[in-house]
Amino acid sequence: MYTNTGAGRKIYILDSGLDLANSTVAAQFGGRASVIWDINGGVGADCNGHGTQVSSAAAGSTKGIAKEATVIMAKITSGCTGSSSISTSVTAFNWLAANETAGTIANWSQGFNDPGCANPTINTSLENSIIAAHNKGIIVVVAAGNDSCNTANYSPTRISQAFVVGATNNQLISSGKDAKASFSRTGTNISAFAPGESVALLNYNGTSVINSGTSFSSPYIAGIFAVACQAAGTLCNTATNATTLYDALRNTGVIGTVTNTNGTPLTGATSRFIVQQW
């Protein structure tokens, strides 16, 4: 039994869709999920898997954190691919800034992959759209990235208006530690870490799947924000910007439990792990 479940809170998932015509997928959300937009002009069905997996981590009834939160899917990827143009995300964040209210949560498990960390990528249009949403009090949760690079060199993980989430594994859990997943980005721009390696998720066809990536760490934190906002009463709804809400959640984090992958003290980022406490 959970004291708080995210009931009454909205989580927008900007991703590859959600197939609510699939009875198993629909049952996972119990009428709490809908599709608001499909860049392809369709019904937003997920034929890739990423969007369903992210949604299930955030708010699925068996796999997720906020088991009674409302999920609103915006399909921003092309067809069955996991690819999306930055301009599509810009459109989505600008729409949220213009149409949603403080305390709304948006999860963006997208990003730039840069093997070798040789090509830092900055996109100010994307950053400005996230800043606009943040300035309305919208909580923007962003995956750190999976190339082991420094978040400070990339959009939008370099900006403070995004709540950036890195990934851990459970290989050192018996000693009370969460090791940074080897693929997770580091950097002082990371607000918190959450599980992201070999996590149990729901796939687009309704089957269970195990997957890894900061893509799945991020929605865990989005779900915790939903639960925390429910517990906090009117706090999230009255925020003049999201920074106060970011700080409030960061202050609940456990410091010193996240290590480097090999178990040594974490370098390059704050060792903050946030758990559901409400």
XYZ file of C-alpha atoms in Angstrom:
278
model
C 0.000 0.000 0.000
C 1.379 3.386 -1.011
C 0.566 6.472 1.045
C 0.725 8.666 -2.069
C 0.403 7.542 -5.647
C 0.574 10.719 -7.718
C -3.214 10.908 -7.955
C -4.335 14.222 -9.410
C -0.927 14.957 -10.969
C -0.204 15.078 -14.717
C 2.913 13.646 -16.339
C 3.509 14.489 -19.983
C 5.717 11.930 -21.737
C 7.417 13.279 -24.888
C 8.408 10.072 -26.617
C 7.577 7.354 -29.188
C 3.900 6.933 -28.373
C 1.577 4.674 -26.411
C -0.720 2.022 -27.894
C -3.870 2.301 -25.814
C -5.678 -0.012 -28.254
C -3.619 -2.820 -26.731
C -5.687 -4.079 -23.809
C -2.681 -5.017 -21.691
C -1.068 -1.623 -22.172
C -4.347 0.159 -21.479
C -4.894 -1.891 -18.330
C -1.501 -0.814 -17.022
C -2.816 2.736 -16.832
C -6.441 1.999 -15.971
C -7.953 4.844 -17.967
C -5.361 7.334 -16.697
C -3.492 7.627 -20.021
C -4.224 9.496 -23.230
C -2.437 10.678 -26.366
C -2.531 14.418 -26.981
C -0.376 14.681 -30.112
C 1.296 12.629 -32.810
C 3.821 14.423 -35.026
C 3.010 11.831 -37.732
C -0.677 12.774 -37.779
C -1.738 9.407 -36.371
C -3.212 8.198 -33.092
C 0.114 8.097 -31.262
C 0.470 4.323 -31.096
C 3.899 3.055 -30.053
C 5.546 0.631 -32.470
C 9.044 1.242 -31.090
C 8.679 0.456 -27.390
C 10.580 3.344 -25.874
C 7.534 5.500 -25.099
C 5.627 2.661 -23.446
C 8.644 1.650 -21.398
C 9.195 5.218 -20.202
C 5.491 5.632 -19.396
C 5.421 2.366 -17.449
C 8.398 3.473 -15.331
C 6.763 6.796 -14.517
C 3.221 5.686 -13.802
C 2.459 2.072 -14.695
C 0.330 0.222 -12.161
C 2.802 -2.668 -11.832
C 6.113 -1.198 -13.066
C 5.816 2.456 -12.159
C 6.315 4.928 -9.339
C 3.208 7.145 -9.516
C 0.582 4.449 -9.873
C -2.404 6.793 -10.065
C -0.924 9.772 -11.925
C -2.388 10.877 -15.248
C -0.144 10.111 -18.245
C -0.369 12.295 -21.347
C 1.653 11.062 -24.307
C 2.966 13.328 -27.034
C 4.452 11.205 -29.810
C 7.423 13.234 -31.020
C 9.280 10.512 -32.927
C 9.039 9.614 -36.587
C 7.063 6.449 -37.341
C 8.442 3.401 -35.553
C 11.869 4.933 -35.084
C 13.165 6.454 -31.902
C 14.283 9.522 -33.814
C 12.853 12.986 -33.398
C 13.844 16.391 -34.678
C 14.790 18.989 -32.102
C 12.215 21.360 -33.588
C 9.474 18.901 -32.593
C 10.601 18.962 -28.967
C 10.787 22.756 -29.117
C 7.182 22.841 -30.308
C 6.129 20.519 -27.488
C 7.831 22.508 -24.724
C 6.569 25.817 -26.071
C 3.044 24.383 -26.119
C 3.423 23.283 -22.501
C 4.643 26.746 -21.530
C 1.650 28.349 -23.215
C -1.038 25.891 -22.131
C -0.119 24.133 -18.891
C 0.097 25.271 -15.302
C 2.609 25.101 -12.473
C 3.134 21.636 -11.048
C 2.705 19.873 -14.379
C 5.494 17.346 -15.023
C 7.143 16.682 -18.395
C 9.560 13.812 -19.043
C 12.045 14.063 -21.946
C 14.047 10.861 -22.377
C 15.643 11.978 -25.614
C 19.022 13.631 -26.235
C 22.202 13.711 -28.250
C 24.461 10.647 -28.259
C 28.153 11.423 -28.674
C 30.441 8.362 -28.559
C 33.901 9.538 -27.648
C 32.548 12.863 -26.330
C 34.218 14.681 -29.218
C 31.259 16.648 -30.576
C 29.550 18.753 -27.892
C 26.080 19.770 -29.064
C 24.302 22.960 -28.043
C 20.834 23.968 -29.222
C 19.599 27.217 -27.719
C 16.114 26.883 -29.244
C 15.585 23.670 -27.290
C 17.007 25.223 -24.154
C 14.857 28.331 -24.481
C 11.697 26.241 -24.855
C 12.553 24.292 -21.693
C 13.336 27.542 -19.870
C 9.930 28.896 -20.916
C 8.213 25.808 -19.500
C 10.302 25.976 -16.328
C 9.388 29.637 -15.859
C 5.708 28.636 -15.796
C 6.425 26.231 -12.942
C 6.457 23.146 -15.163
C 8.785 20.424 -13.891
C 11.006 19.308 -16.789
C 12.757 15.988 -16.087
C 15.494 15.068 -18.572
C 17.612 11.946 -19.085
C 21.320 12.662 -18.618
C 22.453 10.582 -21.616
C 24.165 7.265 -22.240
C 27.616 8.088 -23.638
C 29.541 8.662 -20.378
C 30.222 12.286 -21.389
C 29.895 15.447 -19.297
C 26.371 16.865 -19.174
C 27.801 20.395 -19.120
C 28.749 20.119 -22.795
C 25.303 19.303 -24.180
C 21.788 20.672 -24.555
C 19.602 20.599 -22.591
C 21.474 18.820 -19.795
C 23.742 21.822 -19.245
C 20.932 24.162 -18.122
C 19.674 24.458 -14.554
C 16.061 24.732 -15.714
C 16.092 21.001 -16.528
C 16.126 18.407 -13.738
C 18.767 16.033 -15.124
C 18.812 12.373 -14.055
C 21.711 9.934 -14.259
C 21.567 6.146 -14.017
C 22.746 3.628 -11.425
C 22.885 -0.146 -11.235
C 22.341 -2.431 -8.233
C 25.641 -4.314 -8.318
C 26.805 -2.802 -5.011
C 23.403 -2.656 -3.320
C 24.383 -5.306 -0.758
C 26.889 -2.825 0.684
C 24.334 -0.023 0.752
C 25.632 1.723 -2.353
C 24.265 2.471 -5.829
C 27.011 2.435 -8.436
C 26.813 4.801 -11.387
C 25.965 2.822 -14.497
C 29.033 2.715 -16.738
C 27.169 4.382 -19.612
C 25.608 7.218 -17.622
C 26.804 10.743 -18.188
C 28.349 12.584 -15.267
C 28.578 16.293 -14.488
C 27.565 18.827 -11.895
C 24.388 19.462 -13.912
C 22.999 16.076 -12.823
C 20.389 16.703 -10.135
C 19.984 13.089 -9.027
C 20.544 9.464 -9.906
C 17.931 6.719 -10.203
C 17.934 3.061 -11.321
C 18.746 2.729 -15.006
C 20.409 -0.607 -15.641
C 18.443 -3.837 -16.215
C 15.152 -2.350 -15.078
C 11.782 -4.071 -15.515
C 9.442 -2.243 -17.875
C 6.335 -2.747 -20.017
C 6.900 -3.014 -23.764
C 4.685 -1.578 -26.521
C 2.954 -4.945 -27.100
C 2.089 -5.460 -23.431
C 4.898 -7.864 -22.583
C 7.477 -7.348 -19.865
C 10.965 -6.324 -20.920
C 14.300 -5.541 -19.278
C 16.127 -2.476 -20.568
C 18.873 -0.055 -19.592
C 19.509 3.639 -20.061
C 19.079 7.013 -18.417
C 15.866 7.097 -20.472
C 14.353 4.923 -17.749
C 16.015 6.659 -14.790
C 14.351 9.928 -15.777
C 10.712 8.721 -15.581
C 11.354 7.245 -12.135
C 12.118 10.774 -10.974
C 9.140 12.157 -12.928
C 6.991 9.696 -10.984
C 8.553 10.729 -7.681
C 7.790 14.366 -8.505
C 4.136 13.385 -9.039
C 4.023 11.591 -5.705
C 5.809 14.421 -3.912
C 3.533 17.079 -5.431
C 0.484 15.131 -4.291
C 1.908 14.937 -0.784
C 2.872 18.631 -0.760
C -0.668 19.905 -1.284
C -0.682 23.241 -3.118
C 3.107 23.752 -3.175
C 3.624 22.614 -6.768
C 0.527 24.373 -8.084
C 1.631 27.738 -6.722
C 5.289 27.686 -7.777
C 6.367 30.734 -9.762
C 9.042 28.632 -11.436
C 10.213 25.046 -11.167
C 13.541 25.741 -9.438
C 11.892 25.896 -6.019
C 10.378 22.470 -6.680
C 13.689 21.071 -7.945
C 15.395 22.281 -4.782
C 12.679 20.829 -2.567
C 13.103 17.372 -4.105
C 16.901 17.572 -4.136
C 16.808 18.319 -0.417
C 15.167 14.929 0.200
C 17.966 13.110 -1.633
C 20.379 10.783 0.120
C 23.942 12.037 -0.298
C 26.919 9.674 -0.439
C 25.210 6.485 -1.616
C 26.087 6.779 -5.318
C 29.621 5.672 -6.189
C 31.670 5.416 -9.336
C 31.019 2.220 -11.291
C 33.917 0.494 -9.500
C 32.670 1.459 -6.029
C 35.044 4.334 -5.343
C 33.612 7.715 -4.209
C 31.675 9.372 -7.025
C 33.612 11.916 -9.045
C 32.271 14.534 -11.443
C 28.736 14.704 -10.036
C 26.895 15.011 -6.738
C 26.202 11.650 -5.136
C 22.461 12.171 -4.709
C 19.909 9.353 -4.876
C 16.212 10.169 -4.481
C 13.732 7.588 -3.210
C 9.973 7.723 -2.784
C 9.371 8.801 0.816
C 5.748 9.890 0.874
